[in-house]
Each structure stands twice: as structure tokens, then as C-alpha cells.
Short mmCIF file of C-alpha atoms in Angstrom, two decimals:
data_model
loop_
_atom_site.label_atom_id
_atom_site.label_comp_id
_atom_site.label_asym_id
_atom_site.label_seq_id
_atom_site.Cartn_x
_atom_site.Cartn_y
_atom_site.Cartn_z
CA MET A 1 84.40 133.25 138.51
CA VAL A 2 86.34 133.83 141.77
CA GLU A 3 88.25 130.59 141.14
CA PHE A 4 89.27 131.91 137.72
CA PHE A 5 90.70 135.15 139.16
CA ILE A 6 92.61 133.26 141.87
CA ALA A 7 94.06 130.87 139.26
CA PHE A 8 95.01 133.78 136.99
CA ARG A 9 96.69 135.58 139.89
CA HIS A 10 98.79 132.49 140.65
CA ILE A 11 99.99 132.46 137.02
CA VAL A 12 100.88 136.18 137.11
CA GLU A 13 102.68 135.88 140.44
CA ARG A 14 104.95 133.11 139.20
CA LYS A 15 105.92 134.58 135.84
CA PHE A 16 109.05 132.49 135.19
CA GLN A 17 107.43 129.12 135.92
CA SER A 18 104.27 130.08 134.03
CA ILE A 19 106.22 131.22 130.96
CA PHE A 20 108.30 128.03 131.10
CA SER A 21 105.13 125.89 131.13
CA MET A 22 103.45 127.85 128.36
CA LEU A 23 106.56 127.70 126.16
CA GLY A 24 106.77 123.94 126.70
CA ILE A 25 103.21 123.49 125.42
CA ALA A 26 103.77 126.07 122.65
CA ILE A 27 106.92 124.34 121.36
CA ALA A 28 105.24 120.92 121.48
CA VAL A 29 102.18 122.20 119.58
CA THR A 30 104.37 124.07 117.07
CA VAL A 31 106.56 121.03 116.38
CA PHE A 32 103.44 118.84 116.07
CA ILE A 33 101.68 121.17 113.62
CA VAL A 34 104.76 121.98 111.52
CA SER A 35 105.95 118.36 111.31
CA LEU A 36 102.48 117.13 110.33
CA THR A 37 102.13 119.98 107.81
CA VAL A 38 105.42 119.07 106.11
CA SER A 39 104.62 115.34 106.22
CA ASN A 40 101.16 115.93 104.68
CA GLY A 41 102.60 118.27 102.06
CA LEU A 42 105.26 115.78 100.97
CA GLY A 43 102.66 112.98 100.89
CA ARG A 44 100.23 114.99 98.76
CA ASN A 45 103.07 116.09 96.46
CA MET A 46 104.15 112.47 96.02
CA VAL A 47 100.61 111.35 95.13
CA SER A 48 100.08 114.32 92.82
CA SER A 49 103.37 113.66 90.98
CA LEU A 50 102.66 109.93 90.86
CA LEU A 51 99.19 110.42 89.33
CA THR A 52 100.38 112.86 86.66
CA MET A 53 101.41 109.97 84.43
CA SER A 54 99.54 107.18 86.17
CA PRO A 55 95.85 106.22 85.91
CA HIS A 56 93.33 106.57 88.73
CA ILE A 57 91.78 103.36 87.38
CA LEU A 58 93.67 101.00 85.08
CA ILE A 59 91.73 98.71 82.75
CA LYS A 60 93.54 95.89 80.96
CA HIS A 61 92.45 92.94 78.85
CA LYS A 62 92.79 89.66 80.74
CA GLN A 63 93.82 87.45 77.82
CA LYS A 64 95.59 89.72 75.33
CA ASN A 65 98.48 92.18 75.45
CA PHE A 66 96.77 94.09 72.64
CA PHE A 67 93.04 94.45 72.15
CA GLU A 68 91.22 96.06 69.28
CA ASN A 69 87.67 96.73 70.48
CA TYR A 70 88.59 99.43 72.97
CA SER A 71 86.53 102.25 71.41
CA GLU A 72 83.21 100.92 72.73
CA ALA A 73 84.68 100.50 76.22
CA VAL A 74 86.00 104.08 76.12
CA GLU A 75 82.58 105.50 75.19
CA ASN A 76 80.82 103.49 77.92
CA LEU A 77 83.34 104.59 80.55
CA LYS A 78 82.87 108.27 79.67
CA LYS A 79 79.20 107.98 80.66
CA VAL A 80 79.97 106.87 84.24
CA GLU A 81 79.36 109.53 86.90
CA GLY A 82 82.59 110.81 88.45
CA VAL A 83 84.76 109.97 85.43
CA LYS A 84 86.81 112.97 84.30
CA ALA A 85 88.67 111.49 81.32
CA VAL A 86 89.22 108.17 79.55
CA ILE A 87 92.58 107.64 77.86
CA PRO A 88 93.28 104.60 75.66
CA LYS A 89 97.02 103.93 75.55
CA ILE A 90 99.60 101.66 73.97
CA ASN A 91 102.96 100.95 75.64
CA SER A 92 106.24 100.13 73.96
CA GLN A 93 109.61 99.35 75.51
CA SER A 94 111.88 101.33 73.22
CA ILE A 95 115.32 102.87 72.76
CA ILE A 96 115.97 106.54 72.01
CA ARG A 97 119.07 107.30 69.92
CA SER A 98 120.56 110.76 69.48
CA GLN A 99 124.06 112.09 68.74
CA GLY A 100 125.73 108.78 69.50
CA PHE A 101 123.82 108.29 72.77
CA ALA A 102 121.19 105.60 73.36
CA ARG A 103 118.87 105.03 76.30
CA GLY A 104 116.04 102.64 77.04
CA VAL A 105 112.67 104.30 77.65
CA LEU A 106 109.03 103.41 78.08
CA ALA A 107 107.14 105.02 75.21
CA TYR A 108 103.47 105.82 75.83
CA GLY A 109 101.34 106.06 72.73
CA ILE A 110 98.51 108.47 73.58
CA MET A 111 96.03 110.33 71.40
CA PRO A 112 97.01 114.00 70.86
CA GLU A 113 93.71 115.31 72.29
CA ASN A 114 94.28 113.27 75.47
CA VAL A 115 97.83 114.59 75.82
CA LYS A 116 96.62 118.15 75.44
CA ASN A 117 93.44 118.05 77.55
CA ASP A 118 93.69 115.18 80.04
CA LEU A 119 97.35 114.89 81.10
CA ASN A 120 98.36 117.46 83.67
CA LEU A 121 101.86 117.86 82.28
CA LYS A 122 104.09 120.76 83.22
CA ILE A 123 105.84 121.71 79.98
CA VAL A 124 109.25 123.29 80.69
CA ALA A 125 110.21 123.74 77.03
CA GLY A 126 108.26 123.65 73.76
CA ASN A 127 104.61 122.56 73.92
CA ASN A 128 102.41 119.49 74.34
CA ASN A 129 101.12 119.40 70.77
CA VAL A 130 101.71 115.94 69.27
CA GLU A 131 99.24 116.19 66.38
CA GLU A 132 101.96 115.31 63.86
CA LEU A 133 102.92 111.64 63.75
CA ASN A 134 106.64 112.43 64.01
CA SER A 135 106.22 114.19 67.39
CA ILE A 136 107.62 113.14 70.76
CA LEU A 137 107.60 114.57 74.29
CA VAL A 138 110.42 113.61 76.65
CA GLY A 139 110.94 113.94 80.41
CA ASP A 140 113.09 116.74 81.79
CA GLU A 141 115.75 114.44 83.31
CA LEU A 142 115.86 112.31 80.14
CA ALA A 143 116.41 115.46 78.06
CA LYS A 144 119.20 116.63 80.38
CA GLY A 145 120.88 113.21 80.37
CA MET A 146 120.91 112.97 76.56
CA GLY A 147 121.27 116.67 75.80
CA LEU A 148 117.95 116.81 73.94
CA LYS A 149 116.47 120.14 72.83
CA VAL A 150 113.10 121.17 71.38
CA GLY A 151 113.13 120.76 67.59
CA GLN A 152 115.90 118.13 67.65
CA GLU A 153 115.51 114.98 65.57
CA ILE A 154 115.93 111.65 67.34
CA SER A 155 115.41 107.97 66.54
CA LEU A 156 112.93 105.75 68.39
CA VAL A 157 113.61 102.02 68.12
CA SER A 158 110.81 99.67 69.20
CA ALA A 159 111.14 96.26 70.86
CA GLU A 160 110.44 94.74 67.40
CA ASN A 161 113.58 96.59 66.14
CA LYS A 162 111.55 98.99 64.03
CA GLU A 163 113.01 102.49 63.85
CA ILE A 164 111.33 105.83 63.24
CA LYS A 165 112.62 109.40 63.13
CA LEU A 166 110.85 111.80 65.52
CA ILE A 167 111.18 115.48 66.45
CA VAL A 168 111.17 116.62 70.07
CA ARG A 169 108.13 118.93 70.37
CA GLY A 170 108.27 119.45 74.13
CA ILE A 171 109.99 118.62 77.40
CA PHE A 172 107.80 117.88 80.44
CA LYS A 173 108.33 117.64 84.18
CA THR A 174 105.97 115.62 86.38
CA GLY A 175 107.89 116.00 89.64
CA PHE A 176 108.26 112.20 89.84
CA LEU A 177 111.87 111.31 89.05
CA GLU A 178 111.18 107.89 87.52
CA TYR A 179 108.75 109.35 84.98
CA ASP A 180 110.98 112.31 84.09
CA THR A 181 113.96 110.00 83.56
CA ASN A 182 112.46 107.04 81.69
CA LEU A 183 109.30 108.21 79.94
CA ALA A 184 108.51 109.44 76.43
CA ILE A 185 105.11 110.31 74.93
CA VAL A 186 104.34 109.87 71.24
CA PRO A 187 101.11 109.88 69.22
CA MET A 188 99.14 106.64 69.62
CA LYS A 189 99.03 106.15 65.85
CA THR A 190 102.84 106.24 65.68
CA ILE A 191 103.25 103.39 68.19
CA GLN A 192 100.50 101.43 66.42
CA ILE A 193 102.44 101.75 63.17
CA LEU A 194 105.66 100.62 64.87
CA ALA A 195 103.91 97.65 66.53
CA GLU A 196 102.23 96.65 63.25
CA GLN A 197 99.20 95.41 65.19
CA GLY A 198 96.58 97.74 63.71
CA GLU A 199 94.40 100.07 65.82
CA VAL A 200 95.00 98.45 69.20
CA ALA A 201 95.62 99.50 72.79
CA THR A 202 97.43 97.82 75.67
CA ASP A 203 95.31 99.42 78.40
CA ILE A 204 92.81 102.16 79.20
CA TRP A 205 93.38 104.89 81.77
CA VAL A 206 90.45 106.37 83.66
CA LYS A 207 90.87 109.73 85.41
CA VAL A 208 88.26 110.57 88.09
CA ASP A 209 87.15 113.83 89.70
CA ASN A 210 88.31 112.81 93.19
CA PRO A 211 91.27 110.35 93.22
CA GLN A 212 90.98 109.88 97.00
CA LYS A 213 87.48 108.40 96.51
CA VAL A 214 88.32 106.38 93.43
CA GLU A 215 86.61 103.31 94.97
CA ASN A 216 83.18 104.88 94.40
CA VAL A 217 83.73 105.19 90.64
CA GLU A 218 85.32 101.75 90.49
CA LYS A 219 82.22 100.23 92.13
CA LYS A 220 79.93 102.00 89.62
CA ILE A 221 81.96 100.59 86.72
CA GLN A 222 81.77 97.06 88.15
CA LEU A 223 78.16 97.08 89.39
CA ASN A 224 76.71 98.64 86.22
CA ASN A 225 78.69 96.22 84.05
CA VAL A 226 80.01 99.13 82.00
CA ILE A 227 82.65 96.84 80.52
CA PRO A 228 82.59 93.02 80.39
CA LYS A 229 84.14 91.68 83.64
CA SER A 230 85.07 88.45 81.89
CA GLU A 231 87.34 90.33 79.47
CA TYR A 232 88.75 93.26 81.44
CA GLU A 233 90.70 93.59 84.68
CA ILE A 234 90.02 96.74 86.74
CA VAL A 235 92.61 98.04 89.25
CA ASP A 236 92.67 101.43 91.00
CA TRP A 237 95.77 103.52 91.73
CA LYS A 238 95.68 102.72 95.45
CA MET A 239 96.01 99.02 94.70
CA ILE A 240 98.77 99.61 92.14
CA ASN A 241 100.77 101.68 94.65
CA GLN A 242 99.73 99.74 97.74
CA SER A 243 103.27 99.22 99.09
CA LEU A 244 104.19 102.88 98.69
CA LEU A 245 101.01 104.11 100.37
CA SER A 246 101.37 101.60 103.23
CA ALA A 247 104.92 102.80 103.86
CA GLU A 248 103.71 106.42 103.87
CA ARG A 249 100.91 105.64 106.35
CA PHE A 250 103.32 103.79 108.67
CA GLU A 251 105.77 106.70 108.51
CA LYS A 252 102.99 109.11 109.46
CA PHE A 253 101.89 106.86 112.35
CA VAL A 254 105.45 106.77 113.77
CA LEU A 255 105.74 110.55 113.39
CA ILE A 256 102.47 111.17 115.27
CA ALA A 257 103.48 108.70 118.01
CA ILE A 258 106.81 110.50 118.58
CA LEU A 259 105.19 113.95 118.53
CA SER A 260 102.55 112.74 121.02
CA LEU A 261 105.35 111.79 123.43
CA LEU A 262 106.72 115.33 123.10
CA LEU A 263 103.30 116.68 123.99
CA LEU A 264 103.12 114.39 127.03
CA ILE A 265 106.51 115.67 128.25
CA ALA A 266 105.32 119.28 127.90
CA SER A 267 102.15 118.45 129.85
CA PHE A 268 104.26 116.80 132.55
CA ALA A 269 106.04 120.17 132.97
CA VAL A 270 102.64 121.80 133.64
CA SER A 271 101.93 119.14 136.29
CA VAL A 272 105.32 119.78 137.97
CA ILE A 273 104.74 123.55 138.04
CA LEU A 274 101.29 123.05 139.58
CA ASN A 275 102.75 120.77 142.25
CA MET A 276 105.27 123.46 143.13
CA ILE A 277 102.51 126.06 143.40
CA VAL A 278 100.46 123.74 145.62
CA ARG A 279 103.41 123.39 148.00
CA GLU A 280 103.95 127.15 148.08
CA LYS A 281 100.26 127.95 148.52
CA ILE A 282 99.55 125.57 151.45
CA LYS A 283 98.83 128.54 153.74
CA ASP A 284 96.49 130.16 151.17
CA ILE A 285 94.67 126.87 150.65
CA GLY A 286 94.17 126.55 154.44
CA ILE A 287 92.79 130.11 154.64
CA LEU A 288 90.39 129.50 151.73
CA LYS A 289 89.14 126.28 153.34
CA SER A 290 88.72 127.95 156.73
CA ILE A 291 86.42 130.59 155.20
CA GLY A 292 84.19 127.97 153.57
CA TYR A 293 85.83 126.88 150.31
CA THR A 294 85.16 123.19 149.65
CA ASN A 295 87.44 120.57 148.11
CA LYS A 296 85.60 121.07 144.84
CA HIS A 297 86.45 124.81 144.81
CA ILE A 298 90.13 124.22 145.53
CA ARG A 299 90.35 121.50 142.89
CA LYS A 300 88.68 123.83 140.41
CA ILE A 301 91.21 126.64 141.07
CA PHE A 302 94.24 124.49 140.22
CA MET A 303 92.56 122.79 137.29
CA ILE A 304 91.68 126.18 135.80
CA GLU A 305 95.27 127.27 136.38
CA GLY A 306 96.65 124.28 134.46
CA LEU A 307 94.13 124.72 131.63
CA LEU A 308 95.00 128.43 131.34
CA LEU A 309 98.67 127.53 130.99
CA GLY A 310 97.73 125.00 128.31
CA PHE A 311 95.43 127.45 126.52
CA PHE A 312 98.02 130.24 126.38
CA GLY A 313 100.60 127.68 125.24
CA MET A 314 98.32 126.59 122.39
CA VAL A 315 97.73 130.23 121.38
CA ILE A 316 101.49 130.87 121.25
CA GLY A 317 101.93 127.61 119.31
CA SER A 318 99.26 128.69 116.81
CA ILE A 319 101.15 131.94 116.21
CA LEU A 320 104.55 130.28 115.95
CA SER A 321 103.45 127.44 113.61
CA PRO A 322 102.82 129.50 110.44
CA ILE A 323 105.95 131.59 111.13
CA VAL A 324 108.13 128.47 111.42
CA SER A 325 106.46 126.95 108.32
CA ILE A 326 107.20 130.06 106.24
CA LEU A 327 110.81 130.11 107.48
CA LEU A 328 111.22 126.43 106.56
CA LYS A 329 109.85 127.15 103.08
CA ILE A 330 112.33 130.00 102.60
CA LEU A 331 115.27 127.95 103.94
CA PHE A 332 114.31 125.05 101.67
CA LYS A 333 114.38 127.32 98.61
CA VAL A 334 117.76 128.78 99.61
CA PHE A 335 119.63 125.63 100.66
CA MET A 336 117.88 122.56 99.23
CA LYS A 337 116.20 123.50 95.96
CA ASN A 338 118.96 121.99 93.85
CA GLY A 339 119.93 119.37 96.40
CA THR A 340 118.93 115.77 97.03
CA TYR A 341 115.16 116.32 96.99
CA TYR A 342 113.38 116.45 93.63
CA LEU A 343 111.28 119.46 94.65
CA GLU A 344 111.11 123.09 93.57
CA GLU A 345 109.63 124.21 96.88
CA LEU A 346 108.67 122.66 100.20
CA PRO A 347 105.02 121.52 99.97
CA LEU A 348 102.93 122.28 103.07
CA TYR A 349 99.40 121.13 103.92
CA ILE A 350 97.29 120.54 107.01
CA SER A 351 93.51 120.20 107.20
CA ALA A 352 91.21 122.03 109.62
CA LYS A 353 90.16 118.62 110.98
CA GLU A 354 93.77 117.75 111.88
CA LEU A 355 94.28 121.12 113.56
CA ILE A 356 91.13 120.65 115.65
CA ILE A 357 92.27 117.14 116.67
CA ILE A 358 95.70 118.49 117.73
CA TYR A 359 94.14 121.25 119.86
CA VAL A 360 91.55 118.92 121.43
CA VAL A 361 94.17 116.26 122.24
CA THR A 362 96.49 118.92 123.70
CA PHE A 363 93.69 120.31 125.85
CA VAL A 364 92.72 116.82 127.09
CA VAL A 365 96.33 115.88 127.91
CA VAL A 366 96.86 119.16 129.80
CA PHE A 367 93.58 118.60 131.66
CA ILE A 368 94.68 115.11 132.72
CA SER A 369 98.03 116.51 133.89
CA THR A 370 96.19 118.92 136.26
CA ILE A 371 94.16 116.21 138.01
CA PHE A 372 96.87 114.95 140.41
CA PRO A 373 98.14 118.33 141.72
CA ALA A 374 94.57 119.73 141.91
CA THR A 375 93.36 116.66 143.87
CA ARG A 376 96.39 116.88 146.16
CA ALA A 377 95.58 120.53 146.92
CA ALA A 378 91.91 119.73 147.54
CA LYS A 379 92.78 117.02 150.08
CA LEU A 380 94.74 119.40 152.33
CA LYS A 381 93.02 119.94 155.70
CA PRO A 382 92.80 123.50 157.07
CA VAL A 383 94.37 122.48 160.39
CA GLU A 384 97.41 120.94 158.72
CA ALA A 385 97.73 123.81 156.27
CA LEU A 386 97.78 126.44 159.07
CA LYS A 387 99.59 124.29 161.63
CA TYR A 388 102.86 126.23 161.56
CA GLU A 389 101.45 129.67 160.79
#
């Protein structure tokens, strides 16, 4: 306890150096937390937007582009634990024509009940009701590019050059630019009529309760032979987007590596300050040793001093982090909402586990930075310390 009070007194006596050290740690911790929070938020937003119109598990027939007996597979998949929704779907590369404009789109034929209940679409105009066969939903950017409005009649031309008149029932926004620019949703029956292939599907989408643990559901489907492996190919969303996710993980690794260097520099400042204090307190160290303090006691004093500086720095960093995050969110809304980034607001997220890891790593790095100056102080001999006093 005496060592603690001596260490605390050293910090109070040298206010400028102590504040400088604490601010160094605080800034490093703040930058680490805020940067990781923004990186996590953008990553989660990307995945969320991506999965709005993408399956968690994609099931396709191995031999055929179209397959008829999908109803039995759909019913079997619904019984698997962890499955949230099963969506049979038919794709069609098509062209939308309206008011002299034409644009190529990917038309998804999906059952109206699936569109309404299982697709997490943000409708910005109209509604998501496609019960009528002449209904179509278009992406926000597609609507803007072609000047489409709710209630407007357009023509959909299939790859087989079959044309049908449809009415825009709603305009959706997924937050993923490629979907909002190139995607249209129509009733499954409508695409089946255009394709003239009967009641067929091109693939089946499976939505699960927890997309991050999609492997568990995928294993259940494969192990329980829910659908014939010889006929169907099963791929999860992580495999489909493997390149994108690998790039995101590498980006996060580089970010953490750079931020760790910043933390090391801040800890080096603590070590420098402690070395300065050791030089200034040579006389005090000699006096303490002459009255019976051992090397262990002296080492403990300076280690406690360094850890206190680190602790107060982390506390300040914990206070500054949410303030800086809120300011960034406000600045993003003011300056960048309608800019380059396809975002309405800056997404922020950090887990309790990540926060604990940051604090533990910071504490360990600060502790390591105290070892050299504390050991140097402990090695001083009383005679040398008081030689010129």
C-alpha cells in the first residue's frame, strides 16, 4: 500500500509529464476503439446489405438449369432446425423498357408470400405486394435511372424475346448498390409463363436464423440427406462471397496491426517518462533503500506508477471513444450522406469481447514498458545514489 501512495505522489508531482503520458495512451486507445468500431460497422452493414437479396444457403440442380420437382425439397428443408425460410426462385436475364429507355436487369421470380414475409426489403415507395401477376418491384437506383414511379406501366422482355406489360407496385432499397441498380422482382408465376417451362425453379434460397453460423445448418442438410446429394449442389453465402470476405478480413488485420503500432508508441512514451522520473528520484531511491526497502519494493513502486498512468489513460480513452464516435456519426450525416458512400448513416459496432481484448492488450503493453525503468531503479545501490548528497 505504501508503494502505491509513493507511486501516486510521483504522478501528482510531475503533472505535465503524467498528463502527457496519459493522453498518449488515451489517444491510442480512442483511435483503436473508434477505428475498429467503424470498421466493424461497415463490415456488418456490407454483409447485411449483401444478404438482403442473397441466400444464406444456395441450392441448385447439378444437371439442369430448370428443375420441376422443387416442392418436395422445399418442404423437407423447412423441417431442418435453424432454417428460417425457404424461397424457391427462378431467374431471368431481361430488359426493362419504359418511355423510350431500355436497361438490362436480372429479374427474380419469387412467390408473393416469400416477397412479403421472407425478404427483408426496405420499401421506399409503394409496397411489396406482388399478388397480381402484372406486378413488379424495382431497385431504387434503377427507378431513378429510368425515371420509374409507382403505378407506372413498363415492359419486361425476357431472354427468349417474350414481352409482358407490368405495373410498378413498389421501389425497394437494399443498401447494396449492385442490387438496387440491376435487380427487379416479379411474381414467380409471371417468369414461369415468360420462360414457357412450366412450374419450374432455377434455384432454392435458404434463410437461416444465424447467418454467421450457417455451416451448422448446412451440415444438418447434408448429413440428414434432406435433399438428394446426387441431384443438388449446396453452397453457403460465405463460399459464394469468399473473395469479398477474405479482402475484408485482410483489411481488418492491417488496420489492427497499424493501430497496435500506435499503442506501442504511446507505451514507449510511458517508459520514457518513467526513466526521467528514475533519474530525478535517485536521491529518494537511495534514502528508501537505506531505510530497508528492497529491490522488489523499488521495482514495485515504478511498475505501479506506469500501470496507473496506463489505467488513467484507458479511462480517458473510454470516455473519449463514444464522444468521438457520435461526432463522426454527426459529421458523416452532414458532409457525406449524399456523397461517394452508399450509406444513409455511419454504421458503428464493437463487441464487448473486442473491448476487453483492447483493454487487456493495452494493460499488458504498458506493463511491459514499465519493466526496464523499474528494474533500472531497483538496481541502484544506496551508496551510489547518495554519493553526491
